[in-house]
CSV table of C-alpha atoms in Angstrom, one decimal:
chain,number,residue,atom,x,y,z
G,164,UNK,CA,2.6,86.2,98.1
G,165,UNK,CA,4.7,89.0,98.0
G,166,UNK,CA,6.8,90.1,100.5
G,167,UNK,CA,8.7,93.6,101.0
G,168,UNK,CA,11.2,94.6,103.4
G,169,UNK,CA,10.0,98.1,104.3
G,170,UNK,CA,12.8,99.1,107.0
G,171,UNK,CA,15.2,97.2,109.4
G,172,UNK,CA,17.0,99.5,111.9
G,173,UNK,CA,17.9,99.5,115.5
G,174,UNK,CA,17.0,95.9,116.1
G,175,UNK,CA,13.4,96.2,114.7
G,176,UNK,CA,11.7,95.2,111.2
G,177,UNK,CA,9.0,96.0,109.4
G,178,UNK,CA,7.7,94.2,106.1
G,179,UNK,CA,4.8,93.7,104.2
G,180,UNK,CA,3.1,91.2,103.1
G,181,UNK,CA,0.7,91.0,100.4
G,182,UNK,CA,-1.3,88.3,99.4
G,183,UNK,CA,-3.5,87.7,96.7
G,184,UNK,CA,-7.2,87.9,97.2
G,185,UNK,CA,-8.2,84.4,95.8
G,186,UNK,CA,-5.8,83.1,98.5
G,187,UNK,CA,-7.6,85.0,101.1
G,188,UNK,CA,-10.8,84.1,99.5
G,189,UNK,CA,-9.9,80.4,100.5
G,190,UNK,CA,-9.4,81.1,103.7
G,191,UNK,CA,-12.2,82.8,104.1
G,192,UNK,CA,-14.2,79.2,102.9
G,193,UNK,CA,-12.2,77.7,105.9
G,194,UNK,CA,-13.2,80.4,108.5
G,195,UNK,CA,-16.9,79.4,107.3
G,196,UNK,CA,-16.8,75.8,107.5
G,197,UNK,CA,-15.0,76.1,111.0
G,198,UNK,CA,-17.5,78.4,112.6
G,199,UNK,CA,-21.0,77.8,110.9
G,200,UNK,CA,-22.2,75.9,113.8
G,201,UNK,CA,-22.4,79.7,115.3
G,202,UNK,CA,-25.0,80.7,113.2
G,203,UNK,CA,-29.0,80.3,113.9
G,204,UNK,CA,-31.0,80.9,110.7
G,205,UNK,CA,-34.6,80.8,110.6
G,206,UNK,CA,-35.2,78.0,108.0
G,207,UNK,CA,-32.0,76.5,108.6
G,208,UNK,CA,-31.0,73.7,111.0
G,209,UNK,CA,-27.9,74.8,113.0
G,210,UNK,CA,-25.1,74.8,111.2
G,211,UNK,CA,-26.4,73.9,107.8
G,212,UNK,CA,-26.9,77.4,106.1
G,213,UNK,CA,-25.3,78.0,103.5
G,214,UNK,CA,-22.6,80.9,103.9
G,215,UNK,CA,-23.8,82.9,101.0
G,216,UNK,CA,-26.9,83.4,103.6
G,217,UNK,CA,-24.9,83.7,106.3
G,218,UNK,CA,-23.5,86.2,104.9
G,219,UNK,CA,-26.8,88.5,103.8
G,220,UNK,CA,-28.0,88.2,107.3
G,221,UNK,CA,-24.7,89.5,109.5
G,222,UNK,CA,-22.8,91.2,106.3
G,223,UNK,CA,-20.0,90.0,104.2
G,224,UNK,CA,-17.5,90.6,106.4
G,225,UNK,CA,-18.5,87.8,108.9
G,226,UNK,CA,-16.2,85.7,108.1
G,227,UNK,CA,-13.0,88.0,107.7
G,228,UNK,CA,-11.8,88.2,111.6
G,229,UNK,CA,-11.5,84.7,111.5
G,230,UNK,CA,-9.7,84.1,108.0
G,231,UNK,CA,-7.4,87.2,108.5
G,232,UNK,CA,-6.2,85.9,112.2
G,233,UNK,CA,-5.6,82.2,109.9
G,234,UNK,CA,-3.4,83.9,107.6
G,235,UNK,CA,-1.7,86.4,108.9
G,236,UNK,CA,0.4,83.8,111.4
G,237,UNK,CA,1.0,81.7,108.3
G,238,UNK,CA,2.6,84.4,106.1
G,239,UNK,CA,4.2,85.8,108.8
G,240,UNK,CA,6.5,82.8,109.3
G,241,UNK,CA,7.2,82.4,105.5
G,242,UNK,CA,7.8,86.2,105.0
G,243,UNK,CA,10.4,85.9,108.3
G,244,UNK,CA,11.6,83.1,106.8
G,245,UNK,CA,12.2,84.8,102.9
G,246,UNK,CA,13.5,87.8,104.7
G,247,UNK,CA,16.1,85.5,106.6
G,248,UNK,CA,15.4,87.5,109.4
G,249,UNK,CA,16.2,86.2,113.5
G,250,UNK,CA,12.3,87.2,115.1
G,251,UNK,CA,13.7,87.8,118.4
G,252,UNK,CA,9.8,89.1,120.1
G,253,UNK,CA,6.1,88.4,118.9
G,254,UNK,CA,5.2,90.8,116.1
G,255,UNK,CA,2.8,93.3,115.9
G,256,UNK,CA,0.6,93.5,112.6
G,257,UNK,CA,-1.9,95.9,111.2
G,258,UNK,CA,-3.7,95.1,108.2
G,259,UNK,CA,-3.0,98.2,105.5
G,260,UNK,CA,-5.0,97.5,103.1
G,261,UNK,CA,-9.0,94.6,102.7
G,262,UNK,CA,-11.0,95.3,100.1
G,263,UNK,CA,-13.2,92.6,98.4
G,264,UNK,CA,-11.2,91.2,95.0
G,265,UNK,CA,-8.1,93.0,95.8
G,266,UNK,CA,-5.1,92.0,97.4
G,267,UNK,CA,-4.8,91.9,101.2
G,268,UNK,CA,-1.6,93.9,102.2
G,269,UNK,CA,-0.4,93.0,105.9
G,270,UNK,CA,2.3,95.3,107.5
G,271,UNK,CA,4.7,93.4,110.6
G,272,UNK,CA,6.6,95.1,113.3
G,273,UNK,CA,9.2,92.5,114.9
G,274,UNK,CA,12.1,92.5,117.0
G,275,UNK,CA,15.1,91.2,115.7
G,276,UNK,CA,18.7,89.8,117.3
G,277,UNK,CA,21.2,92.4,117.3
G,278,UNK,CA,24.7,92.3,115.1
G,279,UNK,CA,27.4,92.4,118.0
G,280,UNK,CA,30.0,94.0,116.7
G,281,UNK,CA,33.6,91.8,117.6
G,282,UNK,CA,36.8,93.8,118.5
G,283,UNK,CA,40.3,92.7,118.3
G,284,UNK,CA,40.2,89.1,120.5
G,285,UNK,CA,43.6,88.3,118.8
G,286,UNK,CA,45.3,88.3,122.3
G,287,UNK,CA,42.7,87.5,124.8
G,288,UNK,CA,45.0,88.3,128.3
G,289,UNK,CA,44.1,86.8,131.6
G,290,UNK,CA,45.6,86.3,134.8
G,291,UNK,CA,48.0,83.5,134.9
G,292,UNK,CA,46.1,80.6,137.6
G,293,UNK,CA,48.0,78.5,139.8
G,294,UNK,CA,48.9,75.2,138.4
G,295,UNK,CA,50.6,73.0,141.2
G,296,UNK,CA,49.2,71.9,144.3
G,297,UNK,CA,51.2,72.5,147.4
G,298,UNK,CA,51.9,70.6,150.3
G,299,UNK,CA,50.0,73.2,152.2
G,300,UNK,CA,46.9,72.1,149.9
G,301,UNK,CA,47.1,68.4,150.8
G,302,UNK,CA,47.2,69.1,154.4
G,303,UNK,CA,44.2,71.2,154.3
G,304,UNK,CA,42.5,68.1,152.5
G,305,UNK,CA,43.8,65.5,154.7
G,306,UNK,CA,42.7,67.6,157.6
G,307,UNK,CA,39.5,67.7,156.2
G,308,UNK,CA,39.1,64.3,156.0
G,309,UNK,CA,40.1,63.9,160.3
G,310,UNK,CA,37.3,66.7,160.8
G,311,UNK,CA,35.0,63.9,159.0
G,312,UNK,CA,36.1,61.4,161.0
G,313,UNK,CA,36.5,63.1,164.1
G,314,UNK,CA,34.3,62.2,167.8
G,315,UNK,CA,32.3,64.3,170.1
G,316,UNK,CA,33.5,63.5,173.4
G,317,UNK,CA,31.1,64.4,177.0
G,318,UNK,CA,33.3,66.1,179.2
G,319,UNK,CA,32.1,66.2,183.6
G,320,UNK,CA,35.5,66.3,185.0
G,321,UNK,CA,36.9,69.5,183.6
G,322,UNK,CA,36.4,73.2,183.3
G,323,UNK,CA,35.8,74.7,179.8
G,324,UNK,CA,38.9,75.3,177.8
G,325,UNK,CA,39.6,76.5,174.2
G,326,UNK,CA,38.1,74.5,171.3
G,327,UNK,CA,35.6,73.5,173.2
G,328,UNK,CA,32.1,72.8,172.3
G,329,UNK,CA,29.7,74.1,175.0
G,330,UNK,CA,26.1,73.5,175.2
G,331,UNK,CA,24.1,77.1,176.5
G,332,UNK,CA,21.7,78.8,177.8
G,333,UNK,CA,21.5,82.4,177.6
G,334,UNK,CA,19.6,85.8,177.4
G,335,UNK,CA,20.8,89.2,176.8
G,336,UNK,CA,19.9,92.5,179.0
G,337,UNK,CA,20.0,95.9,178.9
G,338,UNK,CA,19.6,97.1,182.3
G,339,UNK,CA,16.6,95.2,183.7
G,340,UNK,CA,14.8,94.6,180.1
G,341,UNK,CA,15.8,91.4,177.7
G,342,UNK,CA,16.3,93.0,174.2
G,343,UNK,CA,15.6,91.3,171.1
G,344,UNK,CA,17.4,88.5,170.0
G,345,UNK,CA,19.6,88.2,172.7
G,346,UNK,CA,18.2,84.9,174.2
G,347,UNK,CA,18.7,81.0,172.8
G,348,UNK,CA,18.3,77.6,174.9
G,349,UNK,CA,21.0,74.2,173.6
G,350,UNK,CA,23.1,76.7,171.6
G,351,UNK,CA,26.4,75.1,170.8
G,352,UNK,CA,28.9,77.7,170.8
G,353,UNK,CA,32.8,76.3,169.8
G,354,UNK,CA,34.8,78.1,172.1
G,355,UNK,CA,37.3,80.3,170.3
G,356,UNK,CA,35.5,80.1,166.8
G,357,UNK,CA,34.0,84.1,167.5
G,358,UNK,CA,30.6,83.6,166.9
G,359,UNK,CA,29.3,85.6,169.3
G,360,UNK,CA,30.3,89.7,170.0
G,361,UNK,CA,33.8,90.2,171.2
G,362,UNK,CA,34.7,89.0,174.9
G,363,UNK,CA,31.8,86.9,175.5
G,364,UNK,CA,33.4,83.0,174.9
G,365,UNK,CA,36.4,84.2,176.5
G,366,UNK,CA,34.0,84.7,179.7
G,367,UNK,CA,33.1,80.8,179.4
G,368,UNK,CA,36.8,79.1,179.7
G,369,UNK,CA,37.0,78.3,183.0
G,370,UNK,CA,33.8,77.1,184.1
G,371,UNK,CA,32.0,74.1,184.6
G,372,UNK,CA,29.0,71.9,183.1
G,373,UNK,CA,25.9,72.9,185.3
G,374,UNK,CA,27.0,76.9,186.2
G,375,UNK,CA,25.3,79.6,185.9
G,376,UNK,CA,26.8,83.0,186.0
G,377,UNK,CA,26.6,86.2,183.9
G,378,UNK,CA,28.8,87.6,181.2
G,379,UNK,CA,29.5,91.3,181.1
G,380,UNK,CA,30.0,92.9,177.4
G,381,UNK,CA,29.7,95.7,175.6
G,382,UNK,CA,28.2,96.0,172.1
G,383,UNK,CA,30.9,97.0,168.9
G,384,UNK,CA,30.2,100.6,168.1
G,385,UNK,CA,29.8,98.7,164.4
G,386,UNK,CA,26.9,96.5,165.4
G,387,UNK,CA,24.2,96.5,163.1
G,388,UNK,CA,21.6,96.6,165.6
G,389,UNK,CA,21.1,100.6,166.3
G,390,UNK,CA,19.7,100.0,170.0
G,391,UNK,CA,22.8,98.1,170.9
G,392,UNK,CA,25.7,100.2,169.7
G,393,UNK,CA,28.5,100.5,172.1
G,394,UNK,CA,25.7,99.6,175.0
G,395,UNK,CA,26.6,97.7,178.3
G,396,UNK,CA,24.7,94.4,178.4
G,397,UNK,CA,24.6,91.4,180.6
G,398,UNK,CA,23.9,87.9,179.5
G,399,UNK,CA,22.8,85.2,181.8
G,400,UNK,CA,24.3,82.1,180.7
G,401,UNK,CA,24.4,78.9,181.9
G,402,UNK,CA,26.4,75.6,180.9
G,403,UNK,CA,24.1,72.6,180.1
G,404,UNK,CA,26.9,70.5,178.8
G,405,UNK,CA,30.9,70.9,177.7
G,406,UNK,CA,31.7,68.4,174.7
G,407,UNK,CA,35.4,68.0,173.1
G,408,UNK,CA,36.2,67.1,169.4
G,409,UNK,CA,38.8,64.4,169.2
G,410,UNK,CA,40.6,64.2,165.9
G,411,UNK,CA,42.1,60.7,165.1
G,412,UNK,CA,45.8,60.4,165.0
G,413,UNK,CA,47.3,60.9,161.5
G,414,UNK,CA,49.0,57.6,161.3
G,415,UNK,CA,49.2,54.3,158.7
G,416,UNK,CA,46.2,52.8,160.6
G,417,UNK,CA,43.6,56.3,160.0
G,418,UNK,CA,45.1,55.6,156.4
G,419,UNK,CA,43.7,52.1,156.3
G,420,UNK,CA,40.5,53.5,157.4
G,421,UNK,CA,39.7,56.2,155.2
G,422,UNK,CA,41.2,54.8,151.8
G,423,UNK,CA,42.6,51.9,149.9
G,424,UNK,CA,46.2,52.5,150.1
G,425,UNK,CA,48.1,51.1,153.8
G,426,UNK,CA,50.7,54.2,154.4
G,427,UNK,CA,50.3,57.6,154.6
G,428,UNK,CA,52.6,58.4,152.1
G,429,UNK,CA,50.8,56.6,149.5
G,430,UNK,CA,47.6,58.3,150.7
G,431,UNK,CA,49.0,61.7,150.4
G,432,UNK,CA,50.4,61.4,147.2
G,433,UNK,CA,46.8,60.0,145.9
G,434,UNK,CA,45.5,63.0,147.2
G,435,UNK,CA,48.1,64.9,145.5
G,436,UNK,CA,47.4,63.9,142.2
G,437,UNK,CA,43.5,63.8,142.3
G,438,UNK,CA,43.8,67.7,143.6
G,439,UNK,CA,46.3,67.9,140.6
G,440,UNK,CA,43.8,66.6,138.2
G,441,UNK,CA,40.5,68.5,140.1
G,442,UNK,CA,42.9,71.8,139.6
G,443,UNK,CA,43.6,71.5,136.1
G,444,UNK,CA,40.0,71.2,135.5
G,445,UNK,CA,39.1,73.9,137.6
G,446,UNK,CA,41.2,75.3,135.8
G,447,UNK,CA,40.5,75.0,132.3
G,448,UNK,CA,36.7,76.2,133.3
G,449,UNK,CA,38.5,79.5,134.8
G,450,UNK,CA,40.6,80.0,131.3
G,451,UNK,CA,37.5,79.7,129.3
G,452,UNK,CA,35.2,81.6,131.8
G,453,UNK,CA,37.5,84.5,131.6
G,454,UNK,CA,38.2,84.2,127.8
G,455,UNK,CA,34.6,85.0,127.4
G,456,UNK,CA,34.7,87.9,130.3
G,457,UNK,CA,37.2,89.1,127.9
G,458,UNK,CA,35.4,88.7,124.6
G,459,UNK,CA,31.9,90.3,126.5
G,460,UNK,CA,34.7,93.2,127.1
G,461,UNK,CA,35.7,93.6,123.4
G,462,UNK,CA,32.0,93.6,121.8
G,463,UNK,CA,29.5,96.4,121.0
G,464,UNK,CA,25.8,95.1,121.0
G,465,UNK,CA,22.8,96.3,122.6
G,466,UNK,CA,21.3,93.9,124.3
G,467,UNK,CA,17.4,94.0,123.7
G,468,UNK,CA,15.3,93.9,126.9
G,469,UNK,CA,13.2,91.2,125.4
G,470,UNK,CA,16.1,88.5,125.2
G,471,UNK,CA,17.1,89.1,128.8
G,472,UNK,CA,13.6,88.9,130.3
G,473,UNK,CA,13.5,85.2,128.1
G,474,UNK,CA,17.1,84.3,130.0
G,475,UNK,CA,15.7,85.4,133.4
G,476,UNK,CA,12.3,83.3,132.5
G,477,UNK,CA,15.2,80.7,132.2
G,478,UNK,CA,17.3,81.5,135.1
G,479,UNK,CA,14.0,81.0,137.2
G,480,UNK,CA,13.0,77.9,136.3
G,481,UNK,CA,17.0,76.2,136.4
G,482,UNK,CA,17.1,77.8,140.2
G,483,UNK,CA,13.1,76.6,141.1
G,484,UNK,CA,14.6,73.0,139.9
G,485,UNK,CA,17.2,73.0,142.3
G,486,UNK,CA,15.2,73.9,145.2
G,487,UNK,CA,13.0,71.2,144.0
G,488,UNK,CA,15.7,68.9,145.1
G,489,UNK,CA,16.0,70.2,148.8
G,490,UNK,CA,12.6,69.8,149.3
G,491,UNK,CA,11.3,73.6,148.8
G,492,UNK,CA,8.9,75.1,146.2
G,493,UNK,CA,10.1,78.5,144.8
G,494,UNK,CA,6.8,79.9,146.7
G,495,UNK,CA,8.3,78.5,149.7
G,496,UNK,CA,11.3,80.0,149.3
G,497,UNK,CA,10.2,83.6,148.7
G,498,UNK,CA,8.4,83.0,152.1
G,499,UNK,CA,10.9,81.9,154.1
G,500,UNK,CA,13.9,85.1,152.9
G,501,UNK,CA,10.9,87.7,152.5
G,502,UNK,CA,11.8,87.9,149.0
G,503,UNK,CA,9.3,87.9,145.8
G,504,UNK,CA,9.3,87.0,142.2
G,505,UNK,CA,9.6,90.3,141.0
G,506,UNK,CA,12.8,90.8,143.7
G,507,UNK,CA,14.5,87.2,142.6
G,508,UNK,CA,14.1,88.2,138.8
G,509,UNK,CA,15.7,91.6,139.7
G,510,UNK,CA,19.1,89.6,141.2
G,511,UNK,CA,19.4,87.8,138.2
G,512,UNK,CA,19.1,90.6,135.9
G,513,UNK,CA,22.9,91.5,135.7
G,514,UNK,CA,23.8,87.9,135.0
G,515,UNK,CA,21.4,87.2,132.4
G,516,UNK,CA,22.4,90.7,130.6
G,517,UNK,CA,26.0,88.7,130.6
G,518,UNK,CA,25.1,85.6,129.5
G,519,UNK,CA,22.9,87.1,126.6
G,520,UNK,CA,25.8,89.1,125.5
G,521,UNK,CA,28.2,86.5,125.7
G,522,UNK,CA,25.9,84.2,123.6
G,523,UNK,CA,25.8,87.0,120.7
G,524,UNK,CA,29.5,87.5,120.9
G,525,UNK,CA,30.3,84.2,120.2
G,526,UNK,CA,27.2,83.9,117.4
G,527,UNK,CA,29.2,86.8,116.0
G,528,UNK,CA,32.6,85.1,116.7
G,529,UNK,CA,31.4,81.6,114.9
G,530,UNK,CA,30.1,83.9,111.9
G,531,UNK,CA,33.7,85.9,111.3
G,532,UNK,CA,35.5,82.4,112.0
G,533,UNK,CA,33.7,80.4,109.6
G,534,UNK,CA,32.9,77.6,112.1
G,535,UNK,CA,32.1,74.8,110.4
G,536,UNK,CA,29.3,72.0,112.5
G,537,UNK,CA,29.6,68.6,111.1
G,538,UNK,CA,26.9,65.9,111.7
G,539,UNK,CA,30.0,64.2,114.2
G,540,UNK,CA,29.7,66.8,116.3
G,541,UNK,CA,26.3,67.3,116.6
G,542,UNK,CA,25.9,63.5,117.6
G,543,UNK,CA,29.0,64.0,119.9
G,544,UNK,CA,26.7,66.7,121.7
G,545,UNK,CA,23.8,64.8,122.2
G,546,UNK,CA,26.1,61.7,123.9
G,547,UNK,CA,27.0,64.6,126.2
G,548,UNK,CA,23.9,65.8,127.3
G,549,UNK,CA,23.0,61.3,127.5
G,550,UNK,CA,26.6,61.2,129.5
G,551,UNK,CA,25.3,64.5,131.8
G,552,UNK,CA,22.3,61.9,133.0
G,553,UNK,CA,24.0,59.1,133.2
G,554,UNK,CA,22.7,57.4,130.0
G,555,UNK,CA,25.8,57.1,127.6
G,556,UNK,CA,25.0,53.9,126.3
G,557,UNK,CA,20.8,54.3,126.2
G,558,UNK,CA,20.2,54.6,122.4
G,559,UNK,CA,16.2,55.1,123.7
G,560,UNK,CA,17.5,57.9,126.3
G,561,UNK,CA,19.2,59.6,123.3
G,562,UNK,CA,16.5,59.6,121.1
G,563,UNK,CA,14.3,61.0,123.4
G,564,UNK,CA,16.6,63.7,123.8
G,565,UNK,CA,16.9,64.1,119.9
G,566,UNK,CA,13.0,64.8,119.5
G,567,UNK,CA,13.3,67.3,122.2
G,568,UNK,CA,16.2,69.0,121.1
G,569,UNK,CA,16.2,69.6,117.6
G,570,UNK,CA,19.4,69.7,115.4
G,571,UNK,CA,19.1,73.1,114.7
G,572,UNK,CA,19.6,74.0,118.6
G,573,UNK,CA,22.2,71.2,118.9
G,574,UNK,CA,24.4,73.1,115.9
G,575,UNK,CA,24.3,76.6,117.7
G,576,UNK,CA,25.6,74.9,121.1
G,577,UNK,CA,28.3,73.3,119.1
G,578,UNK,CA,29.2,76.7,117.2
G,579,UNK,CA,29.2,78.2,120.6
G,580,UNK,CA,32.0,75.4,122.3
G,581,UNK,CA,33.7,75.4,119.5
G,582,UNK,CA,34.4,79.6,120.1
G,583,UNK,CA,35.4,79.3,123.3
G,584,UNK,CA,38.0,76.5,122.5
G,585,UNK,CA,39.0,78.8,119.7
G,586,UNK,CA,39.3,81.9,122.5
G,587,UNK,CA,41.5,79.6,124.5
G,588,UNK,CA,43.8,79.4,122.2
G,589,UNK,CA,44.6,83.4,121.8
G,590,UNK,CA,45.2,83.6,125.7
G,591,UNK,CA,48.0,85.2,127.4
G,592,UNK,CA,48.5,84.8,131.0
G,593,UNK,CA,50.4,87.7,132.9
G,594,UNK,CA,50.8,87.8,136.2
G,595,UNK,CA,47.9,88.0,138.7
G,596,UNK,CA,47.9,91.4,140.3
């Protein structure tokens, strides 16, 4: 075989590929023995003439298609492989040159990863994140926690005041005609959390489980609703039932009940220092998220559409899996928000654009660096990917996860971690703006 590099610009190849004809020849022999069982020759059982006769009765070229198609998938690889070149898309092929006893001359066409082009990441600046938790931030958690534990409450004996939950009826009108979207039956509505248009829970305080009575509004000149637009409706409401939330005190005894500490000092500075650690981890993702914002910033590379469209294909099937676990199918999905494949691929488009980018930059980043990948590390990554599923210790688990996920994969992930540690280490934090 012998292979020439005939061009390689703007992301594309094209080589040939010629191969002797006694190779051919033999492939040829192959396409005969595979497909002789076609064949129905008077004198012949089926698929017992020889291919000498075969070939007198349909021409000598029978058997070509079928060796040429063998071939030219094999030599492509090798010739890709010869040419070190990154195949990014499936080639296109055209066969130059078939001519009985004379070499066969193939001619490729393939899309190939582009060279980003790295600028100066020796100060990579981001905005400085904050790194203590506050009081302010432990009460917000520890409030959290008495929403959890918190209890609904009937109220009969009282009017309807602030904070209250309220159980309604109602339905909108504009003059004597309902409009659209204005009516709902056992709507809990939490008096003062503004929910509904301006002026309308405020109408509520003061009355009483069982009334009915109407509320008076007019529409923002805002609304989204073009028909309602700074117009006068009424709603008819009525009160089916007023409930309260009742928070438990914030004392040693809530303490006891929510945690294993017995004060509430001890509880809050538990909470203190798991934000503290939750924080620095947060974090750390930030620093290293941004780092590679920054890096994306600082390279040239045109990103082919081809290796977007395969990180979309990916995007897809990661979000269909997670719906998987609520219960949904992607078709459902679509159904329910009116959206369609075409749509959900189009949203992800600007994302995958990103991460495609930020995957060369740091190929590109690992190749001026000099990264080395040892056979450590590799193992290292597959106990992660074992640790991710909750089988650290399951030598079968990680074997398994070893014939799916070949070394060669395993070393470009590494290469890729071990660039964004490397970015971390050239940031500068300035002050957020």
């Amino acid at each position: 075989m012998k292979v020439s590099l005939v061009s390689h610009e703007d992301n594309k190849a094209i080589f040939e590929v010629e191969v002797a004809y006694e190779e051919f020849s033999k492939e040829v022999q192959k396409a005969y023995l595979q497909n002789r069982k076609r064949f129905n020759i008077p004198g012949f059982r089926k698929g017992k003439a020889p291919r000498q006769i075969i070939e007198m009765n349909y021409g000598k070229e029978v058997f070509w298609s079928d060796a040429l198609d063998m071939i030219m998938n094999v030599k492509y690889f090798e010739a890709v492989k010869e040419l070190e070149l990154e195949a990014i898309d499936r080639p296109s092929v055209d066969v130059k040159e078939i001519e009985e006893g004379q070499p066969i001359v193939f001619e490729y066409e393939v899309a190939t990863k582009p060279e980003a082009k790295l600028g100066d990441y020796s100060v990579i600046e981001i905005e400085q994140p904050k790194q203590e938790v506050t009081e302010e931030d432990v009460d917000a958690f520890v409030e959290g926690e008495r929403e959890k534990n918190k209890i609904i409450k009937n109220i009969d004996d009282r009017a309807v005041e602030e904070g209250d939950i309220c159980n309604i009826n109602f339905e909108g009108f504009k003059g004597e005609e309902a409009f659209e979207g204005g009516k709902g039956e056992n709507y809990d509505l939490t008096i003062g959390s503004d929910t509904f248009i301006p002026g309308f829970e405020e109408q509520l305080i003061g009355k009483n489980k069982g009334e009915e009575f109407d509320v008076n509004l007019t529409f923002p000149e805002d609304y989204h609703a073009e028909d309602l637009k700074g117009q006068d409706v009424v709603f008819k409401v009525k009160i089916n039932e007023i409930k309260e939330e009742i928070l438990p005190e914030l004392d040693d005894e809530f303490v006891k009940d929510v945690s294993e500490f017995d004060t509430l000092e001890e509880y809050r500075n538990d909470v203190k220092e798991k934000l503290q650690k939750q924080l620095e981890e947060e974090n750390k993702m930030a620093i290293e998220n941004a780092a590679v914002e920054k890096l994306i910033e600082l390279t040239e590379v045109v990103v082919p559409e081809v290796m977007v469209e395969e990180q979309i294909d990916r995007e897809m099937q990661e979000y269909e899996h997670n719906l998987s676990h609520m219960g949904l199918s992607l078709e459902q999905f679509l159904q329910y928000t009116g959206n369609t494949s075409e749509s959900l691929r189009e949203e992800f488009k600007e994302q995958a654009e990103l991460k495609v980018k930020g995957d060369l930059a740091l190929e590109a980043l690992a190749i001026a660096e000099g990264f080395e990948v040892s056979e450590e590390d590799i193992e290292n990554e597959y106990n992660i990917v074992a640790e991710q599923y909750g089988q650290k210790d399951s030598e079968e688990f990680i074997a398994q996860v070893k014939a799916s996920i070949g070394a060669d994969f395993m070393t470009e992930i590494v290469k890729k971690r071990k660039g964004v540690e490397f970015l971390t280490t050239k940031v500068k934090f300035i002050e957020a703006e």
